[in-house]
């Protein structure tokens, strides 16, 4: 089969805040030295920004470094934070904490409430103005290697039908070769995952641990513009899970709400999506949302593991940046500024490598040195044990996390080890129904919505006449061991009703066209037999304004 191939100098896989900030910084540095090269950014989504989902109250530190004139250049935002609050939920009531009683990581004065979709679109425009090529609809399917070094990526073939035959639209995916490839695929990137395993980039690190975040945009009666409220407690205290919620007031009576749950919960019958809806049903949340309408829904995973779980971020011919490398402060629930900073540090590294025409592992190791000297490392190091604190009980975790915050990471400061999320499940006990959530909720289509409706509100679309991009490596395990031991938790942890247990045929049906690309299944499957791969270009959610 003839494949087209394209040669570029620098290739970014994934168009998010990390890669776009990096490409802008690199182009500017080259221009200042009167030099030019080809820089290409690939993105699997139909349009840049469609697969971007985040809180997001943005810390502007990295943006100020990248583009001090950001306001003059029309940086899109939904206002500055004017009021901060934390609420602790019990089942029926809540307690407010403000001012000095507010935990420092949750203080947001001076930060901006943003839509990451709009921020990434704005960065894309800046990048294109600098001469960066940005291609949406190009899903990178495999890593090209030459003599043990990363040499680029191969794009997924187009026009393959669900039985593996070629349709009239068949086109082999292009090979894109580069001097250096930067993986910026986001959390649990499908190529990064394989690279980490193959090159043992996680040797000696803690396992990366994750949370799944749900987000909705609502139109409500009240005007809460500029208010930021974080919540802890109910309903997660019921089962000892770790996580919390947020409410961000947007202009025009809009509200961004979200809920994040650590994937290290124990009961395989727990359903994170049901927990999210139980949180929305809390009397305080209900009073906010009553009479409002749901505008959009989405879900994504977050890399919670922190400093000790970050993989080695360089090797022969490649770098790893952003969420793919774990640039997230889980105590602050913030990652955009860290992702951008990782990209900007990578730009300096790439510039040096271009100068020396040396893309070896040794040369690229200066990326790690630069990170270790940066404010990004300082910030991540202060919360190096934050997530691990919650691997025990919720209340003990709260105490430890509080001490870690107050002592700026010094208390419980030695390296706390952690366990991969999927190893936390306990097995089903006698008499437990493995096919029913232990926290089920009746959806009312006003305040609470089932997963199918959620998938609808995410705008998700995939051509159904293509092979499923969700590969189950051993379906026999689903029908036997997993059904008996854990009750096929995929049917619960997936936020988009992709996995459906067929009681009669005793098998898992995969409704892959609902997939919102959150990667929860790739992480949380107890036997690690689900492999999330890229679908045909353009498939997935459309997170407009999220
Ligand atoms: Fe997320 Fe996997 Fe479900 Fe897709 S199939 S929505 S990646 S859990």
XYZ file of C-alpha atoms and ligand atoms in Angstrom:
554
model
C 0.000 0.000 0.000
C 1.357 3.395 -1.002
C 1.478 5.853 1.879
C 2.098 9.514 1.479
C 4.736 10.941 3.704
C 5.503 14.412 4.921
C 8.714 15.702 6.477
C 8.657 18.505 9.033
C 11.203 19.759 11.527
C 9.099 19.759 14.680
C 5.911 17.764 15.189
C 3.420 18.153 18.036
C 0.841 15.423 18.614
C -2.290 17.020 20.106
C -3.397 20.661 19.894
C -3.959 21.808 23.470
C -2.612 24.578 25.644
C 0.791 22.847 26.125
C 1.607 22.229 22.462
C 0.242 25.512 21.138
C 2.085 27.576 23.772
C 5.208 25.602 22.917
C 4.882 26.115 19.159
C 4.303 29.866 19.623
C 7.308 30.243 21.937
C 9.530 28.235 19.597
C 8.547 30.164 16.469
C 9.152 33.476 18.230
C 12.556 32.377 19.456
C 13.525 31.288 15.952
C 12.233 34.509 14.408
C 14.248 36.578 16.871
C 17.328 34.751 15.573
C 16.236 35.186 11.932
C 15.678 31.483 11.506
C 12.740 29.477 10.293
C 11.674 25.842 10.327
C 8.470 23.860 9.739
C 6.373 23.230 12.831
C 3.242 21.088 12.578
C 0.602 20.523 15.261
C -1.746 17.558 14.723
C -5.146 17.203 16.373
C -7.611 14.271 16.246
C -10.722 16.443 16.763
C -12.720 17.782 13.834
C -11.919 21.351 14.913
C -9.279 22.698 17.255
C -10.741 22.926 20.763
C -13.559 20.403 20.316
C -11.817 17.883 22.627
C -10.779 20.416 25.259
C -12.518 20.091 28.603
C -11.387 21.727 31.819
C -12.654 23.459 34.971
C -11.392 26.158 34.324
C -10.241 28.964 36.549
C -6.942 29.858 34.994
C -3.769 30.949 36.785
C -2.261 33.514 34.379
C 1.402 33.030 35.279
C 2.449 31.096 32.175
C 0.250 33.194 29.883
C 1.925 36.388 31.148
C 5.312 34.882 30.280
C 4.192 33.727 26.855
C 2.300 36.853 25.816
C 2.355 39.827 28.215
C -0.026 41.682 25.885
C -2.675 38.964 26.155
C -5.534 41.303 27.063
C -4.771 43.691 24.220
C -4.727 40.684 21.895
C -8.249 39.695 22.901
C -7.546 36.826 25.309
C -11.001 35.244 25.765
C -12.268 34.922 29.329
C -15.479 34.974 31.328
C -14.350 37.464 33.944
C -12.078 37.703 36.924
C -12.850 35.788 40.098
C -14.506 38.248 42.516
C -15.698 35.904 45.250
C -14.272 32.637 46.581
C -15.983 30.106 48.758
C -15.669 26.501 49.860
C -18.694 24.520 50.971
C -18.644 21.290 52.873
C -21.697 19.191 52.029
C -23.390 16.838 54.439
C -26.333 14.911 53.048
C -28.931 17.624 53.702
C -27.006 20.816 54.422
C -23.734 22.572 53.837
C -21.228 24.720 55.706
C -19.557 27.700 54.036
C -15.880 28.631 54.463
C -14.605 31.990 53.198
C -11.717 34.404 53.672
C -9.076 33.148 56.089
C -10.994 29.881 56.525
C -10.650 29.046 52.856
C -7.899 26.464 52.176
C -5.056 28.304 50.320
C -5.138 26.054 47.206
C -8.762 27.082 46.650
C -8.143 30.857 46.723
C -8.612 32.230 43.251
C -8.618 36.034 43.472
C -6.934 37.473 40.379
C -7.451 34.335 38.327
C -9.748 34.306 35.311
C -12.694 32.047 34.624
C -12.204 30.719 31.115
C -13.528 28.314 28.547
C -10.576 26.109 27.606
C -12.206 25.652 24.192
C -11.945 29.415 23.584
C -8.446 29.682 25.089
C -7.144 26.930 22.823
C -8.806 28.509 19.773
C -7.121 31.808 20.658
C -3.729 30.098 21.067
C -4.254 28.352 17.732
C -4.856 31.704 16.016
C -1.687 33.118 17.611
C 0.288 30.049 16.514
C -0.973 30.292 12.949
C -0.082 33.986 12.863
C 3.465 33.013 13.796
C 3.552 30.541 10.903
C 2.793 27.268 12.718
C 0.754 24.728 10.726
C -2.170 23.320 12.718
C -4.068 20.346 11.234
C -7.334 19.214 12.867
C -8.863 15.830 11.940
C -5.478 14.042 11.967
C -5.480 11.259 14.594
C -1.978 9.897 15.215
C -2.337 6.117 15.345
C 1.196 4.833 15.860
C 4.717 6.021 16.562
C 7.294 5.751 13.785
C 10.659 4.579 15.021
C 13.972 4.368 13.205
C 16.955 2.685 14.824
C 15.342 2.951 18.243
C 14.593 6.670 17.981
C 11.186 8.268 17.543
C 10.963 9.564 13.988
C 7.345 10.798 13.781
C 3.848 9.318 13.695
C 1.513 7.500 11.323
C -2.017 8.860 10.923
C -4.922 6.414 11.201
C -6.217 5.035 7.875
C -9.509 6.555 6.719
C -12.428 4.739 5.110
C -12.265 1.298 6.761
C -15.688 -0.267 7.354
C -16.780 -1.996 10.552
C -15.699 -5.393 9.180
C -12.248 -4.162 8.266
C -12.957 -3.799 4.508
C -12.049 -0.766 2.450
C -14.836 1.721 1.646
C -14.781 3.895 -1.462
C -13.377 6.643 0.751
C -10.405 4.533 1.847
C -7.157 6.479 2.191
C -4.051 5.175 3.941
C -2.915 7.399 6.796
C 0.069 9.584 6.070
C 3.484 9.087 7.675
C 4.688 12.332 9.193
C 8.396 12.356 9.939
C 10.122 14.893 12.123
C 13.468 15.649 13.698
C 11.661 15.799 17.019
C 8.160 14.691 18.047
C 6.434 16.165 21.083
C 3.633 14.131 22.618
C 0.952 16.457 23.979
C -2.028 14.125 23.687
C -3.565 14.961 27.058
C -4.314 12.555 29.883
C -3.442 8.915 29.139
C -2.525 9.658 25.536
C -2.821 6.501 23.472
C 0.652 6.851 21.935
C 2.242 8.213 25.104
C 0.946 5.178 27.013
C 2.729 2.819 24.629
C 5.880 4.924 24.608
C 5.977 4.987 28.417
C 5.667 1.179 28.522
C 8.105 0.476 25.679
C 10.819 2.891 26.818
C 10.145 2.273 30.525
C 9.686 6.001 31.079
C 7.922 5.248 34.367
C 10.758 3.189 35.855
C 11.275 4.179 39.483
C 8.283 6.554 39.451
C 4.998 6.178 41.308
C 2.245 4.812 39.076
C 0.263 7.654 37.502
C -3.114 7.867 39.224
C -6.185 9.592 37.859
C -9.541 11.161 38.516
C -12.560 11.338 36.244
C -14.130 14.765 35.958
C -17.678 15.523 34.859
C -18.604 18.957 33.663
C -21.831 20.655 32.651
C -22.720 24.140 31.466
C -26.110 25.413 32.644
C -28.262 28.450 32.006
C -29.755 29.505 35.321
C -32.016 32.228 36.712
C -29.452 33.822 39.025
C -26.445 35.876 37.995
C -23.340 34.454 39.672
C -20.713 35.977 37.368
C -17.253 35.934 38.957
C -18.177 33.613 41.849
C -16.101 30.506 42.418
C -17.323 27.865 44.840
C -15.630 24.533 45.529
C -17.407 21.751 47.383
C -16.224 18.790 49.423
C -18.074 16.030 51.218
C -21.384 14.464 50.229
C -21.912 12.222 48.355
C -18.310 10.997 48.393
C -18.020 10.581 52.155
C -20.534 7.702 51.913
C -18.065 5.335 50.304
C -14.715 6.852 51.285
C -14.026 8.114 47.765
C -11.819 11.090 47.055
C -12.931 14.134 45.062
C -15.050 17.245 45.066
C -17.062 19.698 43.019
C -16.941 23.214 41.620
C -19.381 25.927 40.628
C -18.053 28.794 38.500
C -20.298 31.742 37.663
C -20.134 32.786 34.008
C -21.636 35.855 32.317
C -25.187 35.826 30.880
C -26.654 33.676 33.690
C -24.491 30.726 32.737
C -22.854 28.354 35.192
C -20.011 25.892 34.858
C -20.370 23.015 37.301
C -18.195 19.980 37.688
C -17.297 17.078 39.886
C -14.072 15.077 40.024
C -13.700 11.615 41.529
C -10.443 9.741 42.133
C -10.442 6.445 40.284
C -9.036 4.678 43.339
C -12.457 3.795 44.771
C -12.915 0.309 46.156
C -16.454 -0.869 45.493
C -16.689 -2.044 41.847
C -20.436 -1.310 41.958
C -19.775 2.423 42.461
C -20.908 4.561 39.523
C -19.062 7.928 39.266
C -21.728 9.385 36.960
C -24.458 8.539 39.512
C -22.331 10.207 42.211
C -22.083 13.342 40.039
C -25.875 13.419 39.719
C -26.333 12.811 43.462
C -24.073 15.811 44.036
C -26.276 17.912 41.730
C -29.285 16.754 43.769
C -27.885 18.111 47.035
C -30.315 20.798 48.333
C -27.725 23.585 47.882
C -26.919 22.582 44.293
C -30.584 22.047 43.559
C -31.420 25.573 44.668
C -28.831 26.889 42.182
C -29.959 24.794 39.229
C -33.740 24.715 39.776
C -35.539 26.169 36.759
C -32.340 26.202 34.724
C -31.501 24.260 31.594
C -28.597 22.016 30.728
C -26.544 23.338 27.803
C -23.610 20.945 27.547
C -22.085 17.863 29.206
C -18.618 16.364 29.086
C -16.156 14.147 30.899
C -12.408 13.694 30.961
C -9.731 12.176 33.138
C -7.101 14.154 35.028
C -3.589 13.010 35.888
C -3.676 13.218 39.707
C -0.432 11.388 40.472
C 1.720 14.504 40.913
C 5.469 15.073 40.932
C 6.526 11.535 41.857
C 4.329 9.978 39.157
C 5.593 12.105 36.272
C 7.321 9.898 33.708
C 10.711 10.593 32.203
C 9.754 13.284 29.687
C 12.415 12.832 27.013
C 14.125 10.216 24.906
C 15.782 9.834 21.517
C 13.763 12.053 19.187
C 10.887 12.927 21.532
C 9.520 14.919 24.474
C 6.317 14.503 26.509
C 4.501 17.624 27.795
C 1.224 18.790 29.382
C -1.324 16.420 30.890
C 0.382 13.526 29.092
C 3.351 14.085 31.420
C 1.207 14.763 34.511
C 1.452 18.568 34.669
C -1.489 19.062 37.029
C -1.719 20.471 40.541
C -4.439 18.263 42.015
C -4.686 20.349 45.220
C -5.579 23.466 43.198
C -7.396 21.509 40.469
C -5.369 23.489 37.961
C -3.263 22.406 35.042
C -3.522 24.870 32.147
C -0.731 27.159 33.421
C 1.502 24.159 34.158
C 0.775 22.590 30.777
C 1.652 25.868 29.035
C 4.838 26.227 31.062
C 5.866 22.656 30.177
C 5.391 23.542 26.515
C 7.424 26.733 26.852
C 10.284 24.883 28.587
C 10.102 22.317 25.790
C 10.412 25.156 23.239
C 13.745 26.196 24.811
C 14.923 22.581 24.700
C 13.910 22.146 21.061
C 15.617 25.398 20.110
C 18.895 24.188 21.639
C 18.542 20.811 19.922
C 17.924 22.509 16.562
C 20.972 24.707 17.076
C 23.131 21.640 17.640
C 21.222 19.434 15.204
C 21.228 16.888 18.007
C 17.942 15.220 19.025
C 19.465 12.482 21.131
C 18.204 11.521 24.548
C 21.304 13.089 26.117
C 20.711 16.454 24.438
C 16.987 16.428 25.182
C 17.604 15.652 28.852
C 18.074 19.419 29.327
C 14.258 19.546 29.296
C 14.233 17.818 32.658
C 16.969 20.111 34.017
C 14.956 23.160 32.933
C 11.813 21.766 34.547
C 13.641 21.063 37.823
C 14.735 24.719 37.996
C 11.329 26.156 37.073
C 8.424 27.500 39.116
C 6.333 24.649 37.690
C 8.503 22.141 39.569
C 8.343 24.276 42.708
C 4.551 24.302 42.559
C 4.256 20.585 41.875
C 6.831 19.676 44.514
C 4.850 21.445 47.243
C 1.927 19.097 46.625
C 4.022 16.018 45.815
C 2.155 13.833 48.329
C -1.270 15.461 48.144
C -3.051 12.797 46.143
C -1.369 9.902 47.951
C -2.794 11.307 51.214
C -6.235 10.212 50.045
C -5.379 6.584 49.422
C -6.601 5.770 52.947
C -9.866 7.029 54.422
C -11.434 10.323 53.353
C -11.134 11.959 56.809
C -7.525 10.873 57.396
C -6.801 12.076 53.861
C -8.390 15.459 54.635
C -6.231 15.803 57.740
C -3.021 14.876 55.919
C -3.839 17.068 52.907
C -4.479 19.995 55.282
C -1.109 19.479 56.977
C 0.643 19.187 53.602
C -0.940 22.455 52.477
C -0.133 24.371 55.669
C 3.491 23.181 55.744
C 3.928 23.782 51.979
C 4.621 20.107 51.471
C 7.120 19.676 54.302
C 4.875 17.576 56.538
C 4.587 13.978 55.329
C 7.336 15.227 52.976
C 9.145 11.964 52.189
C 8.036 10.247 49.047
C 4.644 8.625 49.635
C 4.193 5.673 47.327
C 0.941 4.902 45.607
C -0.944 2.061 43.977
C -2.403 1.969 40.451
C -6.084 2.922 40.550
C -7.368 -0.347 39.085
C -5.770 -2.331 41.927
C -8.063 -0.721 44.497
C -11.206 -2.671 43.562
C -12.398 -5.205 46.078
C -14.164 -8.287 44.742
C -17.949 -8.636 44.831
C -19.285 -10.122 48.048
C -21.855 -12.903 48.281
C -25.328 -11.567 47.445
C -24.114 -8.333 45.791
C -25.624 -7.631 42.371
C -22.683 -6.951 40.082
C -24.905 -5.395 37.444
C -26.461 -2.627 39.533
C -24.748 0.493 40.845
C -24.587 0.719 44.638
C -25.388 4.438 44.365
C -28.101 4.409 41.676
C -30.248 7.495 41.180
C -33.567 8.014 39.359
C -32.945 10.552 36.569
C -35.604 13.254 36.192
C -34.447 14.880 32.911
C -34.610 18.279 34.604
C -31.756 18.256 37.062
C -30.302 14.815 36.473
C -29.713 13.079 33.154
C -28.709 9.551 32.242
C -25.483 8.786 30.390
C -27.113 8.546 26.977
C -28.551 12.039 27.322
C -25.166 13.183 28.569
C -23.518 11.807 25.429
C -26.100 13.749 23.414
C -25.267 16.980 25.257
C -21.556 16.395 24.591
C -22.200 16.598 20.840
C -20.359 13.308 20.371
C -20.402 11.758 16.904
C -18.469 8.930 15.274
C -19.098 7.293 11.918
C -20.584 3.946 13.016
C -19.278 2.122 9.945
C -15.717 1.832 11.203
C -13.981 -0.659 13.506
C -14.447 0.181 17.180
C -11.566 2.253 18.490
C -12.028 0.532 21.865
C -10.139 -2.737 21.740
C -10.872 -5.410 24.315
C -7.758 -7.530 24.268
C -9.419 -10.632 25.776
C -13.265 -10.561 25.640
C -13.328 -13.940 27.363
C -12.201 -12.284 30.596
C -15.207 -9.908 30.428
C -17.638 -12.839 30.209
C -16.017 -14.944 32.927
C -13.625 -13.564 35.535
C -14.633 -9.914 35.346
C -18.379 -10.694 35.455
C -17.924 -12.943 38.502
C -15.329 -10.971 40.418
C -16.241 -7.352 39.704
C -19.576 -7.317 37.828
C -18.028 -5.649 34.742
C -17.422 -2.201 36.241
C -16.917 -0.755 32.718
C -20.711 -0.466 32.461
C -20.572 1.923 35.464
C -17.306 3.839 35.218
C -17.831 4.862 31.589
C -19.626 8.246 31.641
C -21.215 7.790 28.194
C -22.927 4.367 28.221
C -20.414 2.835 25.847
C -20.138 -0.505 27.670
C -23.391 -2.421 28.037
C -23.590 -5.850 29.674
C -25.865 -8.166 27.670
C -27.342 -10.470 30.317
C -28.692 -12.999 27.792
C -25.631 -13.324 25.620
C -23.297 -12.766 28.571
C -21.051 -10.375 26.792
C -20.185 -6.686 26.799
C -21.599 -4.709 23.857
C -19.544 -1.664 22.894
C -21.494 1.405 21.732
C -18.273 3.102 20.651
C -20.012 5.956 18.840
C -20.990 7.430 22.270
C -17.374 7.690 23.405
C -16.399 11.123 24.749
C -12.673 10.244 24.718
C -12.293 10.555 28.499
C -9.977 7.462 28.733
C -11.520 6.279 32.011
C -11.903 2.742 30.649
C -8.260 2.502 29.634
C -7.310 3.422 33.213
C -9.970 1.845 35.434
C -10.486 -1.578 33.856
C -9.472 -4.092 36.576
C -7.666 -6.417 34.137
C -6.157 -3.648 31.982
C -7.511 -5.291 28.835
C -9.211 -2.192 27.375
C -7.002 -0.358 24.922
C -8.268 3.070 23.853
C -7.033 3.803 20.335
C -7.844 6.733 18.065
C -10.997 6.577 15.918
C -11.158 8.021 12.413
C -10.291 11.695 12.247
C -12.967 14.098 13.401
C -14.812 11.641 15.675
C -15.579 12.447 19.309
C -17.206 15.192 21.358
C -17.762 18.804 20.394
C -17.039 20.734 23.556
C -18.041 24.150 22.274
C -17.682 26.814 24.985
C -16.599 24.249 27.609
Fe -14.538 7.314 28.341
Fe -13.807 4.843 27.631
Fe -16.395 5.467 27.909
Fe -14.980 6.438 25.852
S -15.479 4.298 26.245
S -16.406 7.569 27.152
S -12.992 6.741 26.807
S -14.848 5.411 29.521
